[in-house]
Amino acid sequence: MLLFQDILDLIRAEARKHLNTLDERDVIFDQTEHAHITIRMIKYEKTVERFEEKLKMICDDIENLPFVASLNYDRGYININVDGGYLLRAIRDSVETTGSFPDSFQDPERVSVEHTSTNPTGPIHMGRIRNSVIGDSISRLMKRYGYRVVTQYYVNDSGKQMVSLYLGYEKFHKGEKITKEILLDGYRKIYDYFEKQGTEGEVETLMERYERGDHKLISEIKNIAQIMLDDIVGDLDLLDVKMDEYTFESEFIVTGETEKVVESLSDHIQDEDGAKFIEIPNVRNIFIKRKNGTSLYLTRDIAYHMYKFSQYDKCIVVLGEDHKEHGKIMDYIMHNLLGYNNSLDFVFYGMVNLESGKMSTRKGTSVTVKEVYNKLNEKAREEVIKRYGQGDDVDRVSRDIAVSSLRFYMLKINMGKPITFRWEDALDFNGETAPFIMYSYTRAGSILEKVDEAGNSNEAGNIKVDGMEKEETSLILEMYKYPYKITDAVKSLRPDIITGYLLELSKKFTTFYETCKVMGEESGIQGRRVTILKNYMSILEDASYIVGIKNVKKM
RNA sequence: GGGCUUGUGGCCUAGUCUGGAUAAGGCACCGUCCUUCUAAGUCGGUGAUCGUGGGUCCGAAUCCCACCAAGCCCGCCA
């Protein structure tokens, strides 16, 4: 439920009074420079009877709407320009009375956002962090929309990879103090060892022990997973990614939930040499139990989803595109075989590759989050010092720039597309980057500070709406679009819509900044522009927070 | 081989779902603007047969078909 006045809808309503067949999609914010809002009439020109007559009535009615400044009809388009003063007041009133624009959307559904869930077999690298950034931004987006959101990390502490990690330690570092470096070394060695042996038999034996409920083994492996996880959580923390809940996969084995999955699916289960599988149409036979009785990743993940469905109305899972089929299978099992009707959405993202190929912890070809974060921090620090010298908040500001840049880099490209990680791009602070957005905020704040110093801060109440520059109106309209963008982003689970919006918004601001002076202008104009600045900052902060961009006073 | 996804100036991207007015930005390159609110900025310029070929339509980057190229998936791995 949107608590703001939807001007597109108001225009649609007027137009439909005379043309009830009008498609709502023909009333849009204009992408070209013809007008602010446009109604595409081309398709009705020839098909609608007495078109000219109706067109005139539509135009007359729309022109009378309070927020419409001017209107003309040109080659099949009704071009509408809005009254910036009217919209500015609407935005201001919302922000002043409720603190934000729009104040709230309010959807009481309980939502779970599962993301990251990376195997604790090494430090988090730039490929995996895309998952975290997307997931965290989606959770913030959903919260902003009014959902009750919980973020979840599903910790895989019981699969083959974890058992291998454990075995690597046992075989090559037994007795040594367990650190992530030691574990990582053992992990790499164990895979070489498997290759030489030509068998992973030792892992299989351990896994059987594990599934039979060998408590000592389970807790030792969980301990190892926890050590690796602590490191990952530390990196997530650097990027302001906070998880509400960690669920360990082993819990489902220990509590017998995994076994219950098999029971729940018993009507659909088929047997092959003692192994159990189910048929998924258009996919293939999917095994949920091995011949030796042990469970599979999917089995445990079903148990996890049954748990999530018992707690949440809506579950969102962020996964790499290589898991697309897994998502399809999970969806089919939960809804078609187990009969749940909770909503389940998978968000898939393209891989982050290096120019030289894939990132792999095991092969040592990954770029870790820490490396990138540290370099960004360092560069940001240089830039800040270059401008302001060594000050008290250099640390904080450089950190904010680093976090913002890294998160923005991960979100600026459409999530479905792969990213080729390049240092030069990641470390760029010019053009379409987080610093550009942040910079617009500091410039706005800087003007307000000057206004304050001059003792004119009360001017905001005094707004002269006549003679507004087109750059002002254009910025105000962009600000006004914020609720539409949030709604779009929520409906399509696309936080990148917000980063795109932030870029558009700050570009509009920059143009305004270059064209319209605030200091030294006559009272009514200064008041109007101060109002624009205040609300611009408010909306920019609001949207920035969703995607994890920080706003600073000086940079 | 089957399935899914992607292909837009030298490079990176937006737009594709829901077809419409001269395809929108950034990087790089060339040139411009700091005695006016932060030059991480501005303004101007060079540069695109929107992978190829058909089709539907008054109209296609967008929809349909075929082909080409790249990526991912097709385990009793996770």
PDB file of N, CA and C in Angstrom, chain A residues 145-178:
ATOM      1  N   TYR A 145      10.133  -1.700   2.524  1.00  0.00           N
ATOM      2  CA  TYR A 145       8.781  -1.825   1.978  1.00  0.00           C
ATOM      3  C   TYR A 145       7.779  -2.159   3.066  1.00  0.00           C
ATOM      4  N   GLY A 146       8.275  -2.617   4.191  1.00  0.00           N
ATOM      5  CA  GLY A 146       7.373  -2.880   5.296  1.00  0.00           C
ATOM      6  C   GLY A 146       7.238  -4.340   5.700  1.00  0.00           C
ATOM      7  N   TYR A 147       7.960  -5.228   5.041  1.00  0.00           N
ATOM      8  CA  TYR A 147       7.906  -6.641   5.420  1.00  0.00           C
ATOM      9  C   TYR A 147       8.670  -6.863   6.729  1.00  0.00           C
ATOM     10  N   ARG A 148       8.321  -7.920   7.410  1.00  0.00           N
ATOM     11  CA  ARG A 148       9.090  -8.314   8.597  1.00  0.00           C
ATOM     12  C   ARG A 148      10.135  -9.303   8.111  1.00  0.00           C
ATOM     13  N   VAL A 149      11.358  -8.853   8.044  1.00  0.00           N
ATOM     14  CA  VAL A 149      12.401  -9.625   7.368  1.00  0.00           C
ATOM     15  C   VAL A 149      13.434 -10.214   8.331  1.00  0.00           C
ATOM     16  N   VAL A 150      13.810 -11.454   8.071  1.00  0.00           N
ATOM     17  CA  VAL A 150      14.889 -12.090   8.805  1.00  0.00           C
ATOM     18  C   VAL A 150      15.894 -12.612   7.781  1.00  0.00           C
ATOM     19  N   THR A 151      17.189 -12.339   8.022  1.00  0.00           N
ATOM     20  CA  THR A 151      18.195 -12.857   7.094  1.00  0.00           C
ATOM     21  C   THR A 151      18.798 -14.141   7.653  1.00  0.00           C
ATOM     22  N   GLN A 152      19.059 -15.058   6.775  1.00  0.00           N
ATOM     23  CA  GLN A 152      19.541 -16.362   7.216  1.00  0.00           C
ATOM     24  C   GLN A 152      20.731 -16.869   6.424  1.00  0.00           C
ATOM     25  N   TYR A 153      21.626 -17.478   7.155  1.00  0.00           N
ATOM     26  CA  TYR A 153      22.806 -18.110   6.551  1.00  0.00           C
ATOM     27  C   TYR A 153      22.689 -19.599   6.849  1.00  0.00           C
ATOM     28  N   TYR A 154      22.656 -20.377   5.799  1.00  0.00           N
ATOM     29  CA  TYR A 154      22.574 -21.820   5.955  1.00  0.00           C
ATOM     30  C   TYR A 154      24.002 -22.348   5.916  1.00  0.00           C
ATOM     31  N   VAL A 155      24.475 -22.839   7.052  1.00  0.00           N
ATOM     32  CA  VAL A 155      25.869 -23.232   7.142  1.00  0.00           C
ATOM     33  C   VAL A 155      26.036 -24.707   6.800  1.00  0.00           C
ATOM     34  N   ASN A 156      26.718 -24.930   5.706  1.00  0.00           N
ATOM     35  CA  ASN A 156      26.951 -26.303   5.299  1.00  0.00           C
ATOM     36  C   ASN A 156      28.121 -26.882   6.082  1.00  0.00           C
ATOM     37  N   ASP A 157      27.809 -27.623   7.130  1.00  0.00           N
ATOM     38  CA  ASP A 157      28.873 -28.214   7.933  1.00  0.00           C
ATOM     39  C   ASP A 157      28.824 -29.738   7.855  1.00  0.00           C
ATOM     40  N   SER A 158      28.181 -30.259   6.819  1.00  0.00           N
ATOM     41  CA  SER A 158      28.044 -31.709   6.837  1.00  0.00           C
ATOM     42  C   SER A 158      28.221 -32.407   5.494  1.00  0.00           C
ATOM     43  N   GLY A 159      28.578 -31.679   4.477  1.00  0.00           N
ATOM     44  CA  GLY A 159      28.710 -32.354   3.178  1.00  0.00           C
ATOM     45  C   GLY A 159      30.103 -32.919   2.944  1.00  0.00           C
ATOM     46  N   LYS A 160      30.293 -33.333   1.741  1.00  0.00           N
ATOM     47  CA  LYS A 160      31.554 -33.926   1.339  1.00  0.00           C
ATOM     48  C   LYS A 160      32.719 -32.949   1.487  1.00  0.00           C
ATOM     49  N   GLN A 161      32.449 -31.700   1.114  1.00  0.00           N
ATOM     50  CA  GLN A 161      33.523 -30.713   1.168  1.00  0.00           C
ATOM     51  C   GLN A 161      33.990 -30.473   2.602  1.00  0.00           C
ATOM     52  N   MET A 162      33.028 -30.451   3.522  1.00  0.00           N
ATOM     53  CA  MET A 162      33.399 -30.223   4.916  1.00  0.00           C
ATOM     54  C   MET A 162      34.152 -31.416   5.485  1.00  0.00           C
ATOM     55  N   VAL A 163      33.703 -32.590   5.110  1.00  0.00           N
ATOM     56  CA  VAL A 163      34.396 -33.793   5.565  1.00  0.00           C
ATOM     57  C   VAL A 163      35.821 -33.810   5.008  1.00  0.00           C
ATOM     58  N   SER A 164      35.963 -33.332   3.765  1.00  0.00           N
ATOM     59  CA  SER A 164      37.296 -33.272   3.167  1.00  0.00           C
ATOM     60  C   SER A 164      38.175 -32.269   3.907  1.00  0.00           C
ATOM     61  N   LEU A 165      37.581 -31.156   4.282  1.00  0.00           N
ATOM     62  CA  LEU A 165      38.321 -30.142   5.028  1.00  0.00           C
ATOM     63  C   LEU A 165      38.837 -30.735   6.345  1.00  0.00           C
ATOM     64  N   TYR A 166      37.959 -31.482   6.987  1.00  0.00           N
ATOM     65  CA  TYR A 166      38.303 -32.146   8.246  1.00  0.00           C
ATOM     66  C   TYR A 166      39.410 -33.173   8.029  1.00  0.00           C
ATOM     67  N   LEU A 167      39.261 -33.955   6.987  1.00  0.00           N
ATOM     68  CA  LEU A 167      40.240 -34.993   6.693  1.00  0.00           C
ATOM     69  C   LEU A 167      41.604 -34.392   6.353  1.00  0.00           C
ATOM     70  N   GLY A 168      41.569 -33.268   5.657  1.00  0.00           N
ATOM     71  CA  GLY A 168      42.811 -32.567   5.314  1.00  0.00           C
ATOM     72  C   GLY A 168      43.560 -32.162   6.571  1.00  0.00           C
ATOM     73  N   TYR A 169      42.819 -31.689   7.539  1.00  0.00           N
ATOM     74  CA  TYR A 169      43.437 -31.310   8.806  1.00  0.00           C
ATOM     75  C   TYR A 169      43.990 -32.535   9.520  1.00  0.00           C
ATOM     76  N   GLU A 170      43.184 -33.576   9.614  1.00  0.00           N
ATOM     77  CA  GLU A 170      43.571 -34.809  10.306  1.00  0.00           C
ATOM     78  C   GLU A 170      44.815 -35.427   9.680  1.00  0.00           C
ATOM     79  N   LYS A 171      44.877 -35.365   8.379  1.00  0.00           N
ATOM     80  CA  LYS A 171      45.962 -36.044   7.675  1.00  0.00           C
ATOM     81  C   LYS A 171      47.255 -35.234   7.652  1.00  0.00           C
ATOM     82  N   PHE A 172      47.135 -33.922   7.506  1.00  0.00           N
ATOM     83  CA  PHE A 172      48.335 -33.131   7.297  1.00  0.00           C
ATOM     84  C   PHE A 172      48.703 -32.194   8.449  1.00  0.00           C
ATOM     85  N   HIS A 173      47.766 -31.928   9.340  1.00  0.00           N
ATOM     86  CA  HIS A 173      48.083 -30.974  10.402  1.00  0.00           C
ATOM     87  C   HIS A 173      47.620 -31.420  11.787  1.00  0.00           C
ATOM     88  N   LYS A 174      47.333 -32.679  11.936  1.00  0.00           N
ATOM     89  CA  LYS A 174      46.770 -33.156  13.194  1.00  0.00           C
ATOM     90  C   LYS A 174      47.598 -32.707  14.388  1.00  0.00           C
ATOM     91  N   GLY A 175      46.900 -32.221  15.415  1.00  0.00           N
ATOM     92  CA  GLY A 175      47.582 -31.788  16.617  1.00  0.00           C
ATOM     93  C   GLY A 175      47.927 -30.321  16.623  1.00  0.00           C
ATOM     94  N   GLU A 176      48.033 -29.719  15.437  1.00  0.00           N
ATOM     95  CA  GLU A 176      48.360 -28.300  15.391  1.00  0.00           C
ATOM     96  C   GLU A 176      47.138 -27.471  15.776  1.00  0.00           C
ATOM     97  N   LYS A 177      47.418 -26.240  16.213  1.00  0.00           N
ATOM     98  CA  LYS A 177      46.312 -25.351  16.566  1.00  0.00           C
ATOM     99  C   LYS A 177      45.485 -25.059  15.297  1.00  0.00           C
ATOM    100  N   ILE A 178      44.188 -25.194  15.430  1.00  0.00           N
ATOM    101  CA  ILE A 178      43.341 -25.022  14.250  1.00  0.00           C
ATOM    102  C   ILE A 178      43.150 -23.543  13.917  1.00  0.00           C
TER     103      ILE A 178
END
